[in-house]
Short mmCIF file of C-alpha atoms and ligand atoms in Angstrom, two decimals:
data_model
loop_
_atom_site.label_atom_id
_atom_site.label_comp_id
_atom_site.label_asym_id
_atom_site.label_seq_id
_atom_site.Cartn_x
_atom_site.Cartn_y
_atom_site.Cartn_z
CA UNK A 22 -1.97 53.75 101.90
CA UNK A 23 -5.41 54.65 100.14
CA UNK A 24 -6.35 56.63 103.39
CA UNK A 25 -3.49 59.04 102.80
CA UNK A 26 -4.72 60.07 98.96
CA UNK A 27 -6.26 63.56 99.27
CA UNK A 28 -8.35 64.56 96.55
CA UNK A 29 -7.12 68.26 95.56
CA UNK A 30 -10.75 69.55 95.55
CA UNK A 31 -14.06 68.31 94.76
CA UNK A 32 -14.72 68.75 90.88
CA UNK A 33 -18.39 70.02 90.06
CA UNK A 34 -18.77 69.74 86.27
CA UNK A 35 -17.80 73.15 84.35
CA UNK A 36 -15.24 74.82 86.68
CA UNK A 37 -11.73 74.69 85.68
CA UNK A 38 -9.54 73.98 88.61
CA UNK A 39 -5.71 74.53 88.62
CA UNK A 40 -4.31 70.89 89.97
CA UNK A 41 -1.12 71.76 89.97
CA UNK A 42 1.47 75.10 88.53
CA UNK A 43 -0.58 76.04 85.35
CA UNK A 44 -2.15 72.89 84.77
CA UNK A 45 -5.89 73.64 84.46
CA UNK A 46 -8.59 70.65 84.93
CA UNK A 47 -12.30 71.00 83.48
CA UNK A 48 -14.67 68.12 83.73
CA UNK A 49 -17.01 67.47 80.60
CA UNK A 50 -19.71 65.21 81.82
CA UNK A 51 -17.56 62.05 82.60
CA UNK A 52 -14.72 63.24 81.48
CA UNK A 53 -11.60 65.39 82.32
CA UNK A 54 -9.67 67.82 79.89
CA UNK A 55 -6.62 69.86 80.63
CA UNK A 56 -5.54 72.98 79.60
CA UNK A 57 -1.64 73.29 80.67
CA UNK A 58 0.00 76.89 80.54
CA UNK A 59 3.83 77.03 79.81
CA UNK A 60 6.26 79.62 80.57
CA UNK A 61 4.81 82.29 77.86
CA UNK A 62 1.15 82.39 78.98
CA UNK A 63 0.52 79.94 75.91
CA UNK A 64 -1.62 77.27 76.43
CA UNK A 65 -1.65 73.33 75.18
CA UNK A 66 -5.14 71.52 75.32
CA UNK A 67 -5.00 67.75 76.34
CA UNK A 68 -7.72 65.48 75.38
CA UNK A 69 -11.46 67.54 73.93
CA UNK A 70 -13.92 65.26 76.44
CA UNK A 71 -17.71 64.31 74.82
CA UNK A 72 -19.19 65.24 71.51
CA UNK A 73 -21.27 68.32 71.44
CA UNK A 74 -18.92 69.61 74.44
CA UNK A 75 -17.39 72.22 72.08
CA UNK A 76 -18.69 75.43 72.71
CA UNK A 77 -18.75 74.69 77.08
CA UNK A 78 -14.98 73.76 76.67
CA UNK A 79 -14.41 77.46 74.69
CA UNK A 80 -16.42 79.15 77.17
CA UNK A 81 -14.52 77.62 79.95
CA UNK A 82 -11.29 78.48 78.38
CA UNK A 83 -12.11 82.12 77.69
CA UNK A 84 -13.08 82.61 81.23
CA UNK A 85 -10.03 80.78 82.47
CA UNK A 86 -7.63 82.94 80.38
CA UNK A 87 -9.61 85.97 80.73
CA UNK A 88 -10.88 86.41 77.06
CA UNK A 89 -7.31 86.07 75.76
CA UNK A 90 -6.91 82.11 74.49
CA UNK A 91 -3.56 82.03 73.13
CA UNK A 92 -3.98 78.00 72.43
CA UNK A 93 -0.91 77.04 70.47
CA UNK A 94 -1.67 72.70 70.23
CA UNK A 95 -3.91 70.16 71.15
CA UNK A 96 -2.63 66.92 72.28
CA UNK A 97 -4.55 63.84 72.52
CA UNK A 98 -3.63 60.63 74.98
CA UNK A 99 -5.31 58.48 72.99
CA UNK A 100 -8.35 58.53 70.46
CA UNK A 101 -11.59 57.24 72.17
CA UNK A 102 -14.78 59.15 71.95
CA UNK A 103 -15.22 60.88 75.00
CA UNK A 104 -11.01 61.93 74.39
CA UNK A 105 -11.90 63.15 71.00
CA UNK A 106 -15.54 64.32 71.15
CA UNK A 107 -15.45 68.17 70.43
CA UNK A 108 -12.33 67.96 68.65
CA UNK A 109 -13.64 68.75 65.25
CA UNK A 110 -15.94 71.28 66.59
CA UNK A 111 -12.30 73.16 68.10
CA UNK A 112 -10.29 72.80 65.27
CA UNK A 113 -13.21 75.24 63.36
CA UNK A 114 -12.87 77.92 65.77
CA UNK A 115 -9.33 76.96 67.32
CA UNK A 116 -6.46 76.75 64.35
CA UNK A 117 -4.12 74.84 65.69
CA UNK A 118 -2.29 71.34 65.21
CA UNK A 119 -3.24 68.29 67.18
CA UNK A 120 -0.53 65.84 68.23
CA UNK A 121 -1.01 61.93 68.91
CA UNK A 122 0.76 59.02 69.28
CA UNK A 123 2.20 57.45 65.31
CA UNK A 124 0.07 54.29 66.49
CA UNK A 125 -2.69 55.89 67.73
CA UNK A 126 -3.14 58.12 64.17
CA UNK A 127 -5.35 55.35 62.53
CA UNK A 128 -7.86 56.15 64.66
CA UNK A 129 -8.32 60.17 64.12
CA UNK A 130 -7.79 59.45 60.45
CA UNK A 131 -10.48 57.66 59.40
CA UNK A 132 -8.51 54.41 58.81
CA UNK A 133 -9.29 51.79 61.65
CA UNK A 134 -11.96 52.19 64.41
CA UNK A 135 -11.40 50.75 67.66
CA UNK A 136 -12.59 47.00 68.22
CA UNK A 137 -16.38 47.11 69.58
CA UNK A 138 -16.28 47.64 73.38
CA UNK A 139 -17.03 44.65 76.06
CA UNK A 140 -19.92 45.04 78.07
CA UNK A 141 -19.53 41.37 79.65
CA UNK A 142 -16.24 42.43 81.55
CA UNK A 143 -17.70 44.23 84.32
CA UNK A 144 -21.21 44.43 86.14
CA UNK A 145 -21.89 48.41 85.96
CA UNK A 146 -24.29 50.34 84.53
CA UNK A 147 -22.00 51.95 82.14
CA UNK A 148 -20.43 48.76 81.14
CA UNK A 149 -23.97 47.88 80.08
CA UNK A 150 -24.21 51.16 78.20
CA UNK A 151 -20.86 50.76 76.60
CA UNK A 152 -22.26 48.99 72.96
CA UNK A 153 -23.99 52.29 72.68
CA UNK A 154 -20.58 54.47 72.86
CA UNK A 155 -19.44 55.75 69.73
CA UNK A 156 -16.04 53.77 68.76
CA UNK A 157 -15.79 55.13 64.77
CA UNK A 158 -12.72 56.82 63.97
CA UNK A 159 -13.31 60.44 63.52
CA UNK A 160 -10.88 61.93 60.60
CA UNK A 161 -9.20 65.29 61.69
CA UNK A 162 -6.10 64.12 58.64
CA UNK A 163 -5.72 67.83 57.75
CA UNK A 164 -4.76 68.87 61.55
CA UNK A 165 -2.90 66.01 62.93
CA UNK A 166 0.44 65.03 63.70
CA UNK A 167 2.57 62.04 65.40
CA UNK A 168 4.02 63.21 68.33
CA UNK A 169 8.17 63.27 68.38
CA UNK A 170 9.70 60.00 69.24
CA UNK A 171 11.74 61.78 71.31
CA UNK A 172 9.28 62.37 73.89
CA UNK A 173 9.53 66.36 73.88
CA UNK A 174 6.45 67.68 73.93
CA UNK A 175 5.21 70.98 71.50
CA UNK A 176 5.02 74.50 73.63
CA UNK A 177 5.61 72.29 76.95
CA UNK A 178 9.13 72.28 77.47
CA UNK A 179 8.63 71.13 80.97
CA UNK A 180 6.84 68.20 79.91
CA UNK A 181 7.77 64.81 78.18
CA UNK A 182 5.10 61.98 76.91
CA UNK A 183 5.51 58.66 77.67
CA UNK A 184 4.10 55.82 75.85
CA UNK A 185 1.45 53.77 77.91
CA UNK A 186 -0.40 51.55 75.62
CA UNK A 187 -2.40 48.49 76.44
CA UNK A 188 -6.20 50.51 77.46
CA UNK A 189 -5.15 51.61 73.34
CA UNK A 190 -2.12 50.92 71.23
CA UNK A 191 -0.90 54.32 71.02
CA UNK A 192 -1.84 55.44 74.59
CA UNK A 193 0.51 58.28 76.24
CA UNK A 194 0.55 59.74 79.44
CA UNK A 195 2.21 63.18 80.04
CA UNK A 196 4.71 64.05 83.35
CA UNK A 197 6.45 67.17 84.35
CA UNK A 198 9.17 65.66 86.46
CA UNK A 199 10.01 69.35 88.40
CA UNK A 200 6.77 68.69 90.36
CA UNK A 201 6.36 65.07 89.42
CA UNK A 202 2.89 66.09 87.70
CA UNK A 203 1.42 63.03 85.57
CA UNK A 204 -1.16 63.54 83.08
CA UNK A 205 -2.39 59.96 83.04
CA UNK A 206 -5.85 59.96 80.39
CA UNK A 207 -6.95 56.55 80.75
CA UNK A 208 -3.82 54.35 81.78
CA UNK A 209 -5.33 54.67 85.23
CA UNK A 210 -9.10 56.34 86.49
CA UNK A 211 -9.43 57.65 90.12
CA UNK A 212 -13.10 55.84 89.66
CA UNK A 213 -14.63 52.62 88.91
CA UNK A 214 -15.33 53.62 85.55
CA UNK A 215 -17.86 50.90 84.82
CA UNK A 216 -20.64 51.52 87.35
CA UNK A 217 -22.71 54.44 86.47
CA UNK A 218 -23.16 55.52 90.66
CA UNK A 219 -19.36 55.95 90.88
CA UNK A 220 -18.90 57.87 88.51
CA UNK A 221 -22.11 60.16 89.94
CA UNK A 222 -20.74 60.42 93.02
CA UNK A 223 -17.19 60.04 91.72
CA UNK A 224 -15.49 58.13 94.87
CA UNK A 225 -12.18 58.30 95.43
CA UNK A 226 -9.87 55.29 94.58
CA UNK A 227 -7.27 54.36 91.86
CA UNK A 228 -8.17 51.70 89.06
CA UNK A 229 -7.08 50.75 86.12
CA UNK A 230 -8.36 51.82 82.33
CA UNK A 231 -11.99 51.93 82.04
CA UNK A 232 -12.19 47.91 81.17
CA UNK A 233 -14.93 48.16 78.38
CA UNK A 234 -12.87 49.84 75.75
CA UNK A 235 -9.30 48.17 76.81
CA UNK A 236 -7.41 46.28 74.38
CA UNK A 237 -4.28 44.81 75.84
CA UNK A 238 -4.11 44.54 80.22
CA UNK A 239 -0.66 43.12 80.34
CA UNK A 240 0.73 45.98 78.22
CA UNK A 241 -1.74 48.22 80.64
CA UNK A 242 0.00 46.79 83.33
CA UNK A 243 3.48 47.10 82.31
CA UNK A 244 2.16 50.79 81.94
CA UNK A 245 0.85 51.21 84.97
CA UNK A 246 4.48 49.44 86.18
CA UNK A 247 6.25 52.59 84.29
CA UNK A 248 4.06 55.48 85.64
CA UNK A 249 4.65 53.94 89.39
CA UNK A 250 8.48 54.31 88.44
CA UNK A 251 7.99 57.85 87.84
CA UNK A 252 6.76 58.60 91.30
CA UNK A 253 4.15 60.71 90.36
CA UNK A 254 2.98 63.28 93.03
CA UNK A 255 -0.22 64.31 91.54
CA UNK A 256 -2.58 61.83 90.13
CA UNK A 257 -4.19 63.94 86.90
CA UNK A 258 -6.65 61.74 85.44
CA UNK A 259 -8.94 61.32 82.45
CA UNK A 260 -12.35 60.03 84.28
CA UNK A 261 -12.06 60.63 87.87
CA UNK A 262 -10.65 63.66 90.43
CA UNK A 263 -7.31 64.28 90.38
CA UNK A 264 -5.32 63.45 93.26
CA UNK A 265 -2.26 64.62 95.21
CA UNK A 266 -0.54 62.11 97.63
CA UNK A 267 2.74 61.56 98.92
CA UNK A 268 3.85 58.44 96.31
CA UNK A 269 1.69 56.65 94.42
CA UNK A 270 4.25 54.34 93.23
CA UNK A 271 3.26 51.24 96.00
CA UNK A 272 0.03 51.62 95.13
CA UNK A 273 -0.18 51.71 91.34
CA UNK A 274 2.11 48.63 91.49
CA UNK A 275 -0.19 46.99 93.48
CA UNK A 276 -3.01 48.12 91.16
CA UNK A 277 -0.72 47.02 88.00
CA UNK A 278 -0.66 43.58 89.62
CA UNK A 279 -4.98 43.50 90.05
CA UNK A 280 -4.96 43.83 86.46
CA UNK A 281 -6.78 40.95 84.80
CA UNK A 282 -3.75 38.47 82.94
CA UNK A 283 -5.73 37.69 79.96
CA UNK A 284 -5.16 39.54 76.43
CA UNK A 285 -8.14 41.42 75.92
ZN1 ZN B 316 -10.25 55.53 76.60
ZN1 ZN B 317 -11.90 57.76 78.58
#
């Protein structure tokens, strides 16, 4: 099966790509962020990649909609560093209200940071580097909101979130089921997110949530069970370039069953 994936273009770092009907993919550093487009020519940010990323993510985005940034939400798929890096840096020039997961909320509020990352559960580079990550909650309380349980998502009416927790506790992933695109963040990586020469070179393979930062694999399996149920189409990742193949389902079972058993 993995020789059918075909990556929908190589990524170079600062050129958003449309992945699929108005979705919009930029790569900060290691990182992917979306900008999705809905029916009015308004646009919903998802995720706001590394710190200090800020002003390349506005430039992007004014070249993108042609000096005419009509961004009416963020939305985040989960709160880890390089998910939430220029958020606060947005939100001075950008306005606009940033949705989360309700269990996720502790962690942009300044209430609970995420447990210290695990350097000892892979061999790579980055794994090594991983103490060094920033894992403090940032506290953007004046801007956020919990996302509806009803899994409607603000400005996308396409769209609906689904919970995948287990990489965090308030992990979502997003899908547009006319097209069967899935927004995925970290519930699954197109690279081996813990060696430092994969993600240079980013090869091209499915894997589960970067291990270093992951709290729970059997809930990240049972998520990774629930995405394969959708059928996805087109693979839109957080770390890693988006793919496009004919069903991903087989595989991502089989990757949900690689998934180490143990808690954390
Ligand atoms: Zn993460
Ligand atoms: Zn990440």
């Amino acid at each position: 099966m993995s020789d059918t994936y075909m990556p929908l273009t190589s990524v170079k770092s600062g050129v958003c790509k449309e992945y699929a009907k108005g979705v919009y993919g930029l790569t900060v550093q290691i990182v992917n962020v979306y900008f999705i487009m809905n029916s009015s020519g308004e646009a919903v940010l998802i995720d706001c990649g590394m710190p200090k990323s800020a002003s390349f993510i506005m430039k992007e985005a004014e070249k993108l909609f042609e000096g005419d940034v009509r961004l009416k939400a963020i939305i985040l798929t989960h709160g880890h560093f390089d998910h939430v890096g220029a958020l606060e840096e947005l939100l001075e020039k950008w306005s606009v209200p940033v949705f989360i997961h309700s269990e996720e909320m502790p962690y942009v509020t300044g209430k609970a940071d995420y447990p210290p990352a695990k350097p000892q559960v892979k061999s790579g580079l980055v794994a090594k580097l991983s103490p060094l990550f920033p894992r403090h909650s940032i506290d953007v309380s004046s801007s956020v909101k919990p996302l509806h349980e009803d899994g409607t998502v603000p400005f996308l009416e396409e769209w609906k979130w689904i919970g995948t927790p287990g990489h965090t506790p308030g992990h979502i992933s997003l899908f547009r089921q006319s097209d069967k695109t899935l927004i995925a963040g970290d519930a699954i990586t197109t690279v081996e997110q813990e060696s430092l020469l994969e993600v240079a070179i980013q090869k091209q393979e499915l894997n589960g949530p970067p291990a270093y930062f992951t709290m729970d694999w059997p809930k990240a399996a049972d998520s990774i069970r629930k995405l394969a149920a959708l059928k996805p189409a087109s693979l839109l990742t957080g770390h890693g370039v988006p793919m496009k193949g004919t069903d991903f389902s087989q595989e991502l079972n089989s990757l949900s069953n690689r998934l180490p058993a143990s808690q954390g």
